Short mmCIF file of C-alpha atoms in Angstrom, two decimals:
data_model
loop_
_atom_site.label_atom_id
_atom_site.label_comp_id
_atom_site.label_asym_id
_atom_site.label_seq_id
_atom_site.Cartn_x
_atom_site.Cartn_y
_atom_site.Cartn_z
CA MET A 1 96.83 161.54 44.72
CA GLU A 2 93.41 160.17 46.05
CA ASN A 3 92.77 156.83 48.57
CA THR A 4 92.42 154.56 45.75
CA TYR A 5 92.72 151.65 48.67
CA PRO A 6 89.03 150.10 50.50
CA SER A 7 88.10 151.22 53.95
CA LEU A 8 87.71 148.22 56.52
CA PRO A 9 84.30 147.59 57.28
CA HIS A 10 84.13 149.02 61.06
CA LYS A 11 80.43 148.69 61.28
CA GLY A 12 80.84 145.22 60.32
CA VAL A 13 83.40 143.93 62.97
CA ARG A 14 81.62 145.03 66.01
CA PRO A 15 78.77 143.07 65.40
CA SER A 16 80.41 139.61 64.48
CA LEU A 17 82.72 140.16 68.22
CA ARG A 18 79.17 140.89 69.58
CA LYS A 19 78.02 137.46 68.12
CA ARG A 20 80.53 135.92 69.74
CA LEU A 21 80.68 136.81 73.14
CA LEU A 22 76.83 136.86 73.48
CA PRO A 23 76.47 132.82 74.06
CA ILE A 24 79.95 133.06 75.89
CA GLY A 25 77.75 135.36 78.38
CA ARG A 26 74.37 133.63 77.96
CA ARG A 27 75.74 129.87 79.39
CA ALA A 28 78.22 131.95 82.21
CA TRP A 29 74.50 133.73 83.09
CA THR A 30 72.39 130.15 82.87
CA ARG A 31 75.33 128.59 84.79
CA LEU A 32 74.59 130.80 87.77
CA LEU A 33 70.97 131.37 87.33
CA ILE A 34 71.87 126.64 88.42
CA LYS A 35 73.22 127.23 90.78
CA LEU A 36 71.30 129.88 92.50
CA SER A 37 68.74 127.80 91.99
CA GLY A 38 69.88 124.73 94.20
CA LEU A 39 70.98 127.25 96.91
CA ALA A 40 67.10 128.98 96.53
CA VAL A 41 65.85 125.30 96.16
CA LEU A 42 67.75 124.74 99.76
CA LEU A 43 66.71 127.49 101.43
CA LEU A 44 63.37 126.91 100.83
CA ALA A 45 63.19 123.33 102.44
CA TRP A 46 64.84 124.97 105.65
CA GLY A 47 62.11 127.70 105.46
CA LEU A 48 59.67 125.40 105.09
CA ILE A 49 60.71 122.48 107.41
CA THR A 50 60.66 125.36 110.34
CA GLY A 51 58.25 127.69 109.89
CA LEU A 52 55.18 125.06 109.52
CA GLY A 53 56.76 123.14 113.14
CA TYR A 54 57.81 119.73 111.35
CA VAL A 55 60.53 120.88 113.72
CA ALA A 56 61.67 122.33 117.04
CA PRO A 57 62.88 126.08 116.74
CA SER A 58 65.92 124.45 119.53
CA GLN A 59 66.60 122.11 117.07
CA LEU A 60 66.89 123.63 113.82
CA PRO A 61 66.09 127.49 113.89
CA SER A 62 65.16 129.39 110.60
CA PRO A 63 67.07 131.14 108.37
CA ILE A 64 66.50 134.50 109.24
CA ALA A 65 67.18 133.39 113.32
CA THR A 66 70.27 131.73 111.79
CA LEU A 67 70.70 134.98 109.13
CA GLN A 68 70.51 137.62 111.90
CA THR A 69 72.69 135.86 114.58
CA MET A 70 75.48 136.08 112.03
CA SER A 71 74.04 139.65 111.43
CA HIS A 72 74.21 139.85 115.13
CA MET A 73 77.64 138.23 115.06
CA LEU A 74 79.32 139.80 112.46
CA GLY A 75 78.78 143.49 113.63
CA ASP A 76 80.31 142.93 117.37
CA GLY A 77 82.91 141.19 115.81
CA SER A 78 83.41 137.98 116.95
CA LEU A 79 82.18 135.76 113.93
CA VAL A 80 85.92 137.77 111.82
CA VAL A 81 87.27 137.14 115.06
CA HIS A 82 87.18 132.85 115.17
CA ALA A 83 87.21 133.20 111.05
CA LEU A 84 91.05 134.12 110.91
CA SER A 85 91.87 132.14 114.45
CA SER A 86 90.70 129.12 112.17
CA LEU A 87 92.05 130.13 109.40
CA LYS A 88 95.58 130.31 110.64
CA ARG A 89 95.31 127.35 112.08
CA VAL A 90 94.15 125.54 109.14
CA PHE A 91 96.44 127.16 106.38
CA LEU A 92 99.52 126.69 108.59
CA GLY A 93 99.19 123.00 109.09
CA PHE A 94 98.04 122.76 104.87
CA ALA A 95 101.70 123.96 104.27
CA VAL A 96 103.16 122.49 107.21
CA ALA A 97 101.95 119.30 105.34
CA PHE A 98 102.37 120.30 101.94
CA ALA A 99 105.97 120.88 102.88
CA ILE A 100 106.61 117.13 104.20
CA ALA A 101 104.42 115.78 101.42
CA LEU A 102 105.31 117.38 98.08
CA PRO A 103 110.04 116.50 98.34
CA LEU A 104 108.05 112.74 100.17
CA GLY A 105 105.90 112.93 97.51
CA LEU A 106 107.85 112.92 94.88
CA MET A 107 110.67 110.62 95.82
CA LEU A 108 107.91 107.88 96.41
CA GLY A 109 107.23 108.62 93.22
CA SER A 110 110.15 107.98 91.45
CA SER A 111 111.23 105.47 92.77
CA ARG A 112 110.00 101.88 92.84
CA LEU A 113 111.53 100.26 95.99
CA LEU A 114 111.90 103.21 98.16
CA ARG A 115 107.80 103.11 97.56
CA ASP A 116 107.60 99.22 98.35
CA ALA A 117 109.47 100.87 101.59
CA ILE A 118 107.25 103.13 102.59
CA ASN A 119 103.85 102.38 101.28
CA PRO A 120 102.97 99.86 104.78
CA ILE A 121 103.37 102.15 106.80
CA VAL A 122 101.13 104.65 105.16
CA GLU A 123 98.45 102.80 104.70
CA LEU A 124 99.07 101.40 108.54
CA LEU A 125 98.68 104.67 109.39
CA ARG A 126 96.51 105.63 106.68
CA PRO A 127 93.19 104.36 108.10
CA ILE A 128 93.24 105.78 111.82
CA PRO A 129 91.14 108.49 112.17
CA PRO A 130 93.00 112.00 113.21
CA LEU A 131 90.67 112.52 115.96
CA ALA A 132 91.51 109.41 118.05
CA PHE A 133 95.71 111.00 117.82
CA ILE A 134 93.78 114.35 120.22
CA SER A 135 95.05 112.70 123.21
CA LEU A 136 98.26 111.87 122.27
CA ALA A 137 98.29 115.42 120.48
CA ILE A 138 97.95 116.62 124.20
CA LEU A 139 100.17 114.38 125.71
CA TRP A 140 103.42 115.01 123.79
CA LEU A 141 102.20 119.24 122.89
CA GLY A 142 100.05 120.21 125.85
CA ILE A 143 97.45 122.15 124.72
CA ASP A 144 99.01 125.28 122.55
CA GLU A 145 98.46 125.73 119.11
CA TRP A 146 101.08 123.54 117.96
CA SER A 147 99.08 120.79 119.09
CA LYS A 148 95.45 121.84 117.23
CA ILE A 149 97.66 122.10 114.68
CA SER A 150 99.39 118.86 114.14
CA ILE A 151 95.43 117.04 114.47
CA ILE A 152 95.20 119.09 110.64
CA ILE A 153 98.26 118.33 109.75
CA TYR A 154 97.59 114.53 110.04
CA GLY A 155 94.49 115.13 108.81
CA ALA A 156 95.40 117.27 105.27
CA PHE A 157 98.93 114.98 104.99
CA PHE A 158 97.87 111.75 103.47
CA PRO A 159 96.13 113.03 100.56
CA LEU A 160 98.42 115.11 99.96
CA LEU A 161 101.21 112.39 99.64
CA LEU A 162 99.35 109.39 98.24
CA ASN A 163 97.80 111.90 95.02
CA ILE A 164 101.17 113.36 94.56
CA THR A 165 103.38 109.96 94.68
CA GLY A 166 100.37 108.54 92.23
CA GLY A 167 100.63 111.38 89.84
CA ILE A 168 104.36 110.86 89.55
CA SER A 169 104.59 107.38 89.52
CA GLN A 170 101.99 106.97 86.94
CA VAL A 171 103.74 109.67 84.20
CA ASP A 172 103.04 107.55 80.87
CA PRO A 173 106.48 106.30 79.86
CA VAL A 174 106.32 107.05 75.74
CA HIS A 175 106.28 110.87 77.34
CA ILE A 176 109.13 110.18 78.93
CA ARG A 177 111.34 108.55 75.67
CA ALA A 178 109.78 110.77 73.03
CA ALA A 179 111.61 113.58 75.74
CA GLN A 180 115.19 111.81 76.26
CA SER A 181 114.71 110.76 72.46
CA LEU A 182 115.16 114.82 71.25
CA GLY A 183 118.36 114.66 74.25
CA ALA A 184 116.69 116.07 77.04
CA GLY A 185 118.46 115.49 80.19
CA LYS A 186 117.22 113.76 82.99
CA LEU A 187 116.40 117.20 85.09
CA HIS A 188 114.67 118.61 82.07
CA ILE A 189 112.73 115.64 81.97
CA PHE A 190 111.98 115.75 85.50
CA TRP A 191 110.67 120.03 85.68
CA HIS A 192 109.25 119.48 82.05
CA VAL A 193 107.53 117.13 81.22
CA THR A 194 107.14 114.23 84.63
CA LEU A 195 106.76 117.46 87.34
CA ARG A 196 104.02 119.31 84.72
CA ALA A 197 102.11 115.64 83.84
CA ALA A 198 101.39 115.37 87.95
CA ILE A 199 100.58 118.04 88.59
CA PRO A 200 96.39 117.50 87.89
CA ASN A 201 96.67 114.64 90.44
CA MET A 202 98.78 116.76 92.14
CA MET A 203 95.88 119.70 92.52
CA ILE A 204 93.16 116.37 93.28
CA GLY A 205 95.99 116.03 96.06
CA ILE A 206 95.31 119.68 96.82
CA ARG A 207 92.03 120.32 97.28
CA SER A 208 91.06 117.24 99.14
CA GLY A 209 94.12 117.75 101.37
CA MET A 210 92.05 121.41 102.21
CA GLY A 211 88.78 120.06 103.00
CA MET A 212 90.33 117.12 104.91
CA ALA A 213 92.06 119.96 107.24
CA PHE A 214 88.79 122.37 107.83
CA ILE A 215 87.18 118.21 108.96
CA CYS A 216 89.57 117.64 110.92
CA LEU A 217 89.16 122.02 112.48
CA VAL A 218 86.37 121.26 114.89
CA GLY A 219 87.80 117.84 116.08
CA SER A 220 91.35 120.15 117.04
CA GLU A 221 89.64 123.42 117.89
CA LEU A 222 88.34 120.56 121.81
CA ILE A 223 91.97 120.84 122.64
CA ALA A 224 91.68 124.19 124.75
CA ALA A 225 90.79 126.36 122.53
CA ASN A 226 88.80 129.57 123.59
CA GLU A 227 88.70 130.85 119.83
CA GLY A 228 87.99 129.16 116.68
CA LEU A 229 84.99 128.12 114.27
CA GLY A 230 85.17 124.75 115.88
CA PHE A 231 84.96 126.30 119.82
CA LEU A 232 82.35 128.44 118.86
CA ILE A 233 80.28 124.73 117.53
CA GLN A 234 81.23 123.18 121.10
CA GLU A 235 80.22 126.43 122.53
CA GLY A 236 77.03 126.54 120.99
CA ARG A 237 76.81 122.95 121.66
CA TYR A 238 77.20 122.58 125.26
CA MET A 239 75.05 126.11 125.72
CA PHE A 240 72.21 125.03 123.56
CA LYS A 241 72.89 127.53 121.04
CA THR A 242 71.76 125.83 118.01
CA ASP A 243 71.75 129.11 115.85
CA GLN A 244 75.58 129.56 116.91
CA VAL A 245 76.23 125.64 115.99
CA LEU A 246 74.24 126.85 112.39
CA VAL A 247 76.38 129.96 111.76
CA GLY A 248 80.29 128.00 112.70
CA MET A 249 79.16 125.25 109.80
CA ILE A 250 78.04 128.02 107.40
CA THR A 251 81.10 129.91 107.58
CA ILE A 252 83.18 127.05 107.53
CA GLY A 253 81.58 125.65 104.46
CA ILE A 254 81.30 129.99 102.89
CA ILE A 255 84.92 130.15 102.90
CA GLY A 256 85.52 126.16 102.29
CA TYR A 257 83.37 127.34 98.56
CA PHE A 258 85.82 130.68 98.35
CA ILE A 259 89.09 128.34 99.04
CA ASN A 260 87.60 125.74 96.35
CA LEU A 261 86.60 128.50 94.23
CA LEU A 262 90.23 129.60 94.14
CA LEU A 263 92.06 125.94 93.70
CA THR A 264 89.82 125.97 90.64
CA THR A 265 90.21 128.79 89.54
CA LEU A 266 94.45 127.90 90.15
CA GLU A 267 94.29 124.50 88.47
CA LYS A 268 92.43 125.71 85.31
CA LEU A 269 95.98 128.12 84.99
CA LEU A 270 98.29 125.62 86.01
CA LEU A 271 96.36 123.37 82.79
CA ARG A 272 95.76 125.70 80.12
CA TRP A 273 97.14 123.07 78.16
CA LYS A 274 94.97 120.15 79.27
#
C-alpha cells in the first residue's frame, strides 16, 4: 500500500535550529571579546608604563618579567605549594564561618526578639578589622594553623551572617500566607518558601564571605607562616622582590576569579526560577 503521509521537512529543521543558535553563539563570543579587551588594555598600559621608563623595574617589573618569574615558580612547583596551602586555609576558615553563620542567621532571621538581642553585639564586633585580632589570635591559639584560620573565620563570618539574616527576615509575608492558605505546614513553608526566597541574599553572603576570606588571607599568614600566597607576598616585600609580590597578588586574583565564577554558576542553577 502506498504511503500517503507527507514526509517530514527534515531539511527545514536544521536551518531553523541553526538560526536560533547562531545569535546565542555570537553573543557569547562578543561578551568574551569584551572581557578579553579589558584585560588587554590593562596589560598594554602596564607594559607601556614599565617599558617607557616611567617606573623603575625594582618598583614595578614589566609584565614579561613577572610572567617569567611566575613561569619559573610554576616549573619548580613552589607556586603550586603556596597556592594549595592558602586554599586549604581559606576553604577551612570559610567552611567553619559558614557552619556557624547559617544556623545563627536562620534563627536571627526567624525571630525578631532574638535579632534585637544579638544585633548590638554583632554591630559592635563587625567594624573591628580582622587584622586587629592577630595579637589575640597568637596569644590564645599560638602560632599554629588555627591562629591563621581564626582570622579568616572572623572575616568571612559577618558577611555571611548579615546576608543570611536579611534574606530570612525579608521574605514577603504574602508568599507565606499563600502557602498557609493551601494547607502547608511550618516546616514545609520554611523549606519551600522562606529558604528558597532567601537564597539570593545567601548567595550574596557566600560570595562576599569568600572575598573577605581572601582579603584576610595575607594578614593571617603574617602569623609565623612558612608557606602560602600571603607568605610569598611578605617574603617578596622583605627581600625587595617586587616580581614575587606581583606573582602572589596575581595568583590570588586568578584563584578568586575562578571561585567567584563557580559560585556565580551555582547561583544561576539554584535560582533558575528567578
